Amino acid sequence: MALYHSPLYKDALAQLEMASAAMNADPNIIERLKYPKRAIQVSIPIRLDDGTVKTFEGYRVQHNMTLGPGKGGIRFHPDVDLSETTALAMLMTFKCALVGLPLGGAKGGVKVDPSKLSRQELQALTRRYATEIGPFVGPTKDIPAPDIGTDAQTMAWFMDTYSQINGYAAHGVVTGKPISVGGSLGRAAATGRGVAYCINFAYDSMGKKIDQNTTVAIHGFGKVGTPAAEDLAAQGAKIVAVSDVSGAVYNEHGLDVAKATQWVKSGRLLKDYEGVTLISNAELLALDVDILIPAAIDGVVTKDNMETVKARLIAEGANGPLTKEAIEYLSDRDVFIIPDILCNAGGVIVSYFEWVQGLANFFWDEDEVNSRLHRILKTAFDDVMEKKKLYKVDMKKAAMCAALGKLEAAMKLRGLFPG
Ligand code: NAD
């Protein structure tokens, strides 16, 4: 069936079932969590700059809303489909539960290559998508955010469309907005900063410190990978390789992160970057480094290349970058894996802060945002470490157990409607 065929969905389900077996969870709760609450498919016709009309396929999936309104990004990417969106919505349910947010799990996307559309076409696409899913989202129902291929500008168009239709400035309908229309300080860098915080917690737990001998490779130098690189470089680590969809750049003595960031921010591809060694994305994943951060897309370390990975710590910046087989193989070899629902939760945590600030119309300074983010992630990290010991499972399953425990308790208390 269209909803359930993707490898990411099958992996998410397998992780859920293994966590459930480890902690002896209620099978009735697991039965409910296997399926999304609601999966919406919409058609998005837009007029292209050449005057012709083209129709794109869009989705919004709400997986579970027991803990609160749905929360999850909007992805513009050619590989978006209903099954992948469902899997990502499911991961959001577990992520929000794990870090203790009063939010459920959702995800959306449009099957499109945004690099092929003009700014005007992208605006039309975003506004029509917002209109089509409009009845199902809102500050108390489901609150989208940026993901691959979308950004603060996309969120501003989405917020404006929803506000025009509903007749008031609805700050709470999306997060990841520009600061001038109700965004939160610290949101843009929050996911990458959270990745760096989690790496520090992991190092602390091993009695290690980040220093000038710590080597880092980052697969995907985008909204997640870039701030993670900046934070770790500021701590003295050597960022030896970063990549985008076009390829990777490598310097064994450490790249100039600020220069590489400028290069990418000016819209250029890394394959054209000068003065460094060019390598492939596959070579980057196999580098002999202390820390590997896969921060691009899902399914990049699989049974086909897991034996080539040499990193001692892997921080899952992206959602589902390691398949189930790869996680089991690498965990058995004592690679420290920080699972996605913990590692990249910084984005949804500061999105939650943005939503709260928008509802209260009272905005915090960046230090307050960052210190609250640090506190929430540290509590969640400690919880996962405790579940790892308690249930004698790897980090990925431990994170699922921690999330599942909270969801199970809430779902049992709310009960099954209509009974
Ligand atoms: P982005 O679009 O800003 O960056 C993605 C990066 O990955 C770019 O450098 C792109 O060129 C590269 N890339 C794309 N396809 C690739 C491929 N096939 N091979 C190698 N590189 C490729 O996206 P982002 O927001 O940084 O998101 C990256 C990942 O992190 C996604 O899995 C997303 O779901 C997840 N995530 C993002 C956030 C957030 O706040 N942005 C929060 C949580 C999780």
PDB file of N, CA, C and O in Angstrom, residues 90-133:
ATOM      1  N   MET A  90       5.953   9.807  11.728  1.00  0.00           N
ATOM      2  CA  MET A  90       6.071   8.877  12.853  1.00  0.00           C
ATOM      3  C   MET A  90       7.308   9.223  13.703  1.00  0.00           C
ATOM      4  O   MET A  90       7.243   9.276  14.934  1.00  0.00           O
ATOM      5  N   LEU A  91       8.425   9.515  13.017  1.00  0.00           N
ATOM      6  CA  LEU A  91       9.640   9.890  13.750  1.00  0.00           C
ATOM      7  C   LEU A  91       9.403  11.153  14.581  1.00  0.00           C
ATOM      8  O   LEU A  91       9.925  11.291  15.688  1.00  0.00           O
ATOM      9  N   MET A  92       8.591  12.081  14.042  1.00  0.00           N
ATOM     10  CA  MET A  92       8.295  13.311  14.794  1.00  0.00           C
ATOM     11  C   MET A  92       7.501  13.013  16.061  1.00  0.00           C
ATOM     12  O   MET A  92       7.703  13.657  17.095  1.00  0.00           O
ATOM     13  N   THR A  93       6.587  12.026  15.985  1.00  0.00           N
ATOM     14  CA  THR A  93       5.831  11.643  17.195  1.00  0.00           C
ATOM     15  C   THR A  93       6.809  11.220  18.290  1.00  0.00           C
ATOM     16  O   THR A  93       6.723  11.656  19.441  1.00  0.00           O
ATOM     17  N   PHE A  94       7.779  10.366  17.899  1.00  0.00           N
ATOM     18  CA  PHE A  94       8.719   9.859  18.904  1.00  0.00           C
ATOM     19  C   PHE A  94       9.682  10.952  19.367  1.00  0.00           C
ATOM     20  O   PHE A  94      10.052  11.012  20.534  1.00  0.00           O
ATOM     21  N   LYS A  95      10.075  11.814  18.433  1.00  0.00           N
ATOM     22  CA  LYS A  95      11.016  12.890  18.796  1.00  0.00           C
ATOM     23  C   LYS A  95      10.386  13.830  19.825  1.00  0.00           C
ATOM     24  O   LYS A  95      10.997  14.152  20.838  1.00  0.00           O
ATOM     25  N   CYS A  96       9.138  14.274  19.548  1.00  0.00           N
ATOM     26  CA  CYS A  96       8.474  15.212  20.467  1.00  0.00           C
ATOM     27  C   CYS A  96       8.264  14.556  21.832  1.00  0.00           C
ATOM     28  O   CYS A  96       8.454  15.193  22.874  1.00  0.00           O
ATOM     29  N   ALA A  97       7.891  13.264  21.816  1.00  0.00           N
ATOM     30  CA  ALA A  97       7.677  12.560  23.093  1.00  0.00           C
ATOM     31  C   ALA A  97       8.999  12.443  23.852  1.00  0.00           C
ATOM     32  O   ALA A  97       9.063  12.709  25.055  1.00  0.00           O
ATOM     33  N   LEU A  98      10.057  12.061  23.133  1.00  0.00           N
ATOM     34  CA  LEU A  98      11.359  11.855  23.788  1.00  0.00           C
ATOM     35  C   LEU A  98      11.827  13.103  24.529  1.00  0.00           C
ATOM     36  O   LEU A  98      12.304  13.019  25.659  1.00  0.00           O
ATOM     37  N   VAL A  99      11.697  14.275  23.887  1.00  0.00           N
ATOM     38  CA  VAL A  99      12.226  15.491  24.523  1.00  0.00           C
ATOM     39  C   VAL A  99      11.164  16.205  25.366  1.00  0.00           C
ATOM     40  O   VAL A  99      11.394  17.311  25.845  1.00  0.00           O
ATOM     41  N   GLY A 100       9.998  15.553  25.525  1.00  0.00           N
ATOM     42  CA  GLY A 100       9.003  16.053  26.478  1.00  0.00           C
ATOM     43  C   GLY A 100       8.228  17.270  26.008  1.00  0.00           C
ATOM     44  O   GLY A 100       7.835  18.103  26.827  1.00  0.00           O
ATOM     45  N   LEU A 101       7.977  17.402  24.697  1.00  0.00           N
ATOM     46  CA  LEU A 101       7.211  18.552  24.217  1.00  0.00           C
ATOM     47  C   LEU A 101       5.724  18.198  24.170  1.00  0.00           C
ATOM     48  O   LEU A 101       5.372  17.055  23.860  1.00  0.00           O
ATOM     49  N   PRO A 102       4.844  19.182  24.412  1.00  0.00           N
ATOM     50  CA  PRO A 102       3.399  18.913  24.338  1.00  0.00           C
ATOM     51  C   PRO A 102       2.915  18.981  22.890  1.00  0.00           C
ATOM     52  O   PRO A 102       2.023  19.750  22.542  1.00  0.00           O
ATOM     53  N   LEU A 103       3.526  18.181  22.033  1.00  0.00           N
ATOM     54  CA  LEU A 103       3.264  18.216  20.588  1.00  0.00           C
ATOM     55  C   LEU A 103       3.216  16.799  20.033  1.00  0.00           C
ATOM     56  O   LEU A 103       3.902  15.899  20.537  1.00  0.00           O
ATOM     57  N   GLY A 104       2.442  16.629  18.969  1.00  0.00           N
ATOM     58  CA  GLY A 104       2.381  15.343  18.286  1.00  0.00           C
ATOM     59  C   GLY A 104       3.289  15.332  17.071  1.00  0.00           C
ATOM     60  O   GLY A 104       4.060  16.257  16.838  1.00  0.00           O
ATOM     61  N   GLY A 105       3.177  14.247  16.277  1.00  0.00           N
ATOM     62  CA  GLY A 105       4.081  14.097  15.138  1.00  0.00           C
ATOM     63  C   GLY A 105       3.378  14.285  13.804  1.00  0.00           C
ATOM     64  O   GLY A 105       2.324  13.686  13.559  1.00  0.00           O
ATOM     65  N   ALA A 106       3.952  15.111  12.934  1.00  0.00           N
ATOM     66  CA  ALA A 106       3.385  15.331  11.597  1.00  0.00           C
ATOM     67  C   ALA A 106       4.529  15.602  10.622  1.00  0.00           C
ATOM     68  O   ALA A 106       5.678  15.791  11.033  1.00  0.00           O
ATOM     69  N   LYS A 107       4.233  15.576   9.363  1.00  0.00           N
ATOM     70  CA  LYS A 107       5.238  15.920   8.346  1.00  0.00           C
ATOM     71  C   LYS A 107       4.508  16.249   7.052  1.00  0.00           C
ATOM     72  O   LYS A 107       3.427  15.713   6.794  1.00  0.00           O
ATOM     73  N   GLY A 108       5.134  17.083   6.230  1.00  0.00           N
ATOM     74  CA  GLY A 108       4.514  17.422   4.947  1.00  0.00           C
ATOM     75  C   GLY A 108       5.558  17.521   3.868  1.00  0.00           C
ATOM     76  O   GLY A 108       6.761  17.524   4.148  1.00  0.00           O
ATOM     77  N   GLY A 109       5.089  17.574   2.640  1.00  0.00           N
ATOM     78  CA  GLY A 109       6.056  17.730   1.564  1.00  0.00           C
ATOM     79  C   GLY A 109       5.400  17.873   0.213  1.00  0.00           C
ATOM     80  O   GLY A 109       4.211  17.575   0.038  1.00  0.00           O
ATOM     81  N   VAL A 110       6.202  18.349  -0.721  1.00  0.00           N
ATOM     82  CA  VAL A 110       5.777  18.449  -2.108  1.00  0.00           C
ATOM     83  C   VAL A 110       6.848  17.788  -2.963  1.00  0.00           C
ATOM     84  O   VAL A 110       8.056  18.001  -2.738  1.00  0.00           O
ATOM     85  N   LYS A 111       6.382  16.957  -3.906  1.00  0.00           N
ATOM     86  CA  LYS A 111       7.306  16.274  -4.815  1.00  0.00           C
ATOM     87  C   LYS A 111       7.727  17.276  -5.888  1.00  0.00           C
ATOM     88  O   LYS A 111       7.010  17.494  -6.874  1.00  0.00           O
ATOM     89  N   VAL A 112       8.858  17.914  -5.677  1.00  0.00           N
ATOM     90  CA  VAL A 112       9.307  18.978  -6.582  1.00  0.00           C
ATOM     91  C   VAL A 112      10.814  19.197  -6.375  1.00  0.00           C
ATOM     92  O   VAL A 112      11.327  18.999  -5.276  1.00  0.00           O
ATOM     93  N   ASP A 113      11.479  19.598  -7.442  1.00  0.00           N
ATOM     94  CA  ASP A 113      12.872  20.031  -7.289  1.00  0.00           C
ATOM     95  C   ASP A 113      12.843  21.554  -7.222  1.00  0.00           C
ATOM     96  O   ASP A 113      12.687  22.224  -8.251  1.00  0.00           O
ATOM     97  N   PRO A 114      12.977  22.126  -6.001  1.00  0.00           N
ATOM     98  CA  PRO A 114      12.801  23.579  -5.869  1.00  0.00           C
ATOM     99  C   PRO A 114      13.845  24.383  -6.653  1.00  0.00           C
ATOM    100  O   PRO A 114      13.591  25.532  -7.010  1.00  0.00           O
ATOM    101  N   SER A 115      14.999  23.751  -6.952  1.00  0.00           N
ATOM    102  CA  SER A 115      16.050  24.487  -7.682  1.00  0.00           C
ATOM    103  C   SER A 115      15.625  24.752  -9.137  1.00  0.00           C
ATOM    104  O   SER A 115      16.215  25.574  -9.819  1.00  0.00           O
ATOM    105  N   LYS A 116      14.575  24.049  -9.595  1.00  0.00           N
ATOM    106  CA  LYS A 116      14.132  24.225 -10.987  1.00  0.00           C
ATOM    107  C   LYS A 116      13.030  25.286 -11.100  1.00  0.00           C
ATOM    108  O   LYS A 116      12.560  25.575 -12.203  1.00  0.00           O
ATOM    109  N   LEU A 117      12.571  25.829  -9.953  1.00  0.00           N
ATOM    110  CA  LEU A 117      11.495  26.827  -9.986  1.00  0.00           C
ATOM    111  C   LEU A 117      12.049  28.220  -9.682  1.00  0.00           C
ATOM    112  O   LEU A 117      12.999  28.373  -8.912  1.00  0.00           O
ATOM    113  N   SER A 118      11.419  29.235 -10.285  1.00  0.00           N
ATOM    114  CA  SER A 118      11.803  30.613  -9.974  1.00  0.00           C
ATOM    115  C   SER A 118      11.224  30.974  -8.607  1.00  0.00           C
ATOM    116  O   SER A 118      10.364  30.254  -8.071  1.00  0.00           O
ATOM    117  N   ARG A 119      11.642  32.112  -8.067  1.00  0.00           N
ATOM    118  CA  ARG A 119      11.126  32.571  -6.768  1.00  0.00           C
ATOM    119  C   ARG A 119       9.606  32.727  -6.825  1.00  0.00           C
ATOM    120  O   ARG A 119       8.885  32.327  -5.923  1.00  0.00           O
ATOM    121  N   GLN A 120       9.115  33.291  -7.929  1.00  0.00           N
ATOM    122  CA  GLN A 120       7.672  33.509  -8.069  1.00  0.00           C
ATOM    123  C   GLN A 120       6.918  32.169  -8.126  1.00  0.00           C
ATOM    124  O   GLN A 120       5.867  32.001  -7.511  1.00  0.00           O
ATOM    125  N   GLU A 121       7.488  31.214  -8.845  1.00  0.00           N
ATOM    126  CA  GLU A 121       6.849  29.893  -8.944  1.00  0.00           C
ATOM    127  C   GLU A 121       6.840  29.199  -7.575  1.00  0.00           C
ATOM    128  O   GLU A 121       5.852  28.564  -7.196  1.00  0.00           O
ATOM    129  N   LEU A 122       7.956  29.348  -6.837  1.00  0.00           N
ATOM    130  CA  LEU A 122       8.029  28.741  -5.494  1.00  0.00           C
ATOM    131  C   LEU A 122       7.001  29.355  -4.553  1.00  0.00           C
ATOM    132  O   LEU A 122       6.388  28.671  -3.738  1.00  0.00           O
ATOM    133  N   GLN A 123       6.832  30.675  -4.689  1.00  0.00           N
ATOM    134  CA  GLN A 123       5.843  31.359  -3.847  1.00  0.00           C
ATOM    135  C   GLN A 123       4.436  30.830  -4.165  1.00  0.00           C
ATOM    136  O   GLN A 123       3.642  30.537  -3.257  1.00  0.00           O
ATOM    137  N   ALA A 124       4.150  30.688  -5.469  1.00  0.00           N
ATOM    138  CA  ALA A 124       2.821  30.191  -5.873  1.00  0.00           C
ATOM    139  C   ALA A 124       2.606  28.769  -5.354  1.00  0.00           C
ATOM    140  O   ALA A 124       1.524  28.422  -4.848  1.00  0.00           O
ATOM    141  N   LEU A 125       3.649  27.940  -5.461  1.00  0.00           N
ATOM    142  CA  LEU A 125       3.568  26.556  -4.988  1.00  0.00           C
ATOM    143  C   LEU A 125       3.281  26.514  -3.487  1.00  0.00           C
ATOM    144  O   LEU A 125       2.401  25.779  -3.011  1.00  0.00           O
ATOM    145  N   THR A 126       4.027  27.319  -2.731  1.00  0.00           N
ATOM    146  CA  THR A 126       3.875  27.336  -1.268  1.00  0.00           C
ATOM    147  C   THR A 126       2.479  27.813  -0.879  1.00  0.00           C
ATOM    148  O   THR A 126       1.816  27.221  -0.021  1.00  0.00           O
ATOM    149  N   ARG A 127       2.021  28.885  -1.524  1.00  0.00           N
ATOM    150  CA  ARG A 127       0.711  29.456  -1.159  1.00  0.00           C
ATOM    151  C   ARG A 127      -0.428  28.493  -1.509  1.00  0.00           C
ATOM    152  O   ARG A 127      -1.376  28.333  -0.745  1.00  0.00           O
ATOM    153  N   ARG A 128      -0.315  27.809  -2.649  1.00  0.00           N
ATOM    154  CA  ARG A 128      -1.399  26.885  -3.017  1.00  0.00           C
ATOM    155  C   ARG A 128      -1.378  25.628  -2.127  1.00  0.00           C
ATOM    156  O   ARG A 128      -2.415  25.105  -1.722  1.00  0.00           O
ATOM    157  N   TYR A 129      -0.161  25.172  -1.805  1.00  0.00           N
ATOM    158  CA  TYR A 129      -0.036  24.031  -0.881  1.00  0.00           C
ATOM    159  C   TYR A 129      -0.643  24.412   0.477  1.00  0.00           C
ATOM    160  O   TYR A 129      -1.416  23.644   1.073  1.00  0.00           O
ATOM    161  N   ALA A 130      -0.303  25.614   0.967  1.00  0.00           N
ATOM    162  CA  ALA A 130      -0.838  26.082   2.262  1.00  0.00           C
ATOM    163  C   ALA A 130      -2.363  26.146   2.215  1.00  0.00           C
ATOM    164  O   ALA A 130      -3.045  25.800   3.191  1.00  0.00           O
ATOM    165  N   THR A 131      -2.901  26.572   1.077  1.00  0.00           N
ATOM    166  CA  THR A 131      -4.360  26.675   0.940  1.00  0.00           C
ATOM    167  C   THR A 131      -4.995  25.284   0.968  1.00  0.00           C
ATOM    168  O   THR A 131      -6.013  25.061   1.625  1.00  0.00           O
ATOM    169  N   GLU A 132      -4.375  24.339   0.263  1.00  0.00           N
ATOM    170  CA  GLU A 132      -4.955  22.987   0.170  1.00  0.00           C
ATOM    171  C   GLU A 132      -4.929  22.248   1.505  1.00  0.00           C
ATOM    172  O   GLU A 132      -5.855  21.523   1.840  1.00  0.00           O
ATOM    173  N   ILE A 133      -3.830  22.422   2.271  1.00  0.00           N
ATOM    174  CA  ILE A 133      -3.784  21.710   3.561  1.00  0.00           C
ATOM    175  C   ILE A 133      -4.316  22.599   4.699  1.00  0.00           C
ATOM    176  O   ILE A 133      -4.422  22.152   5.844  1.00  0.00           O
TER     177      ILE A 133
END
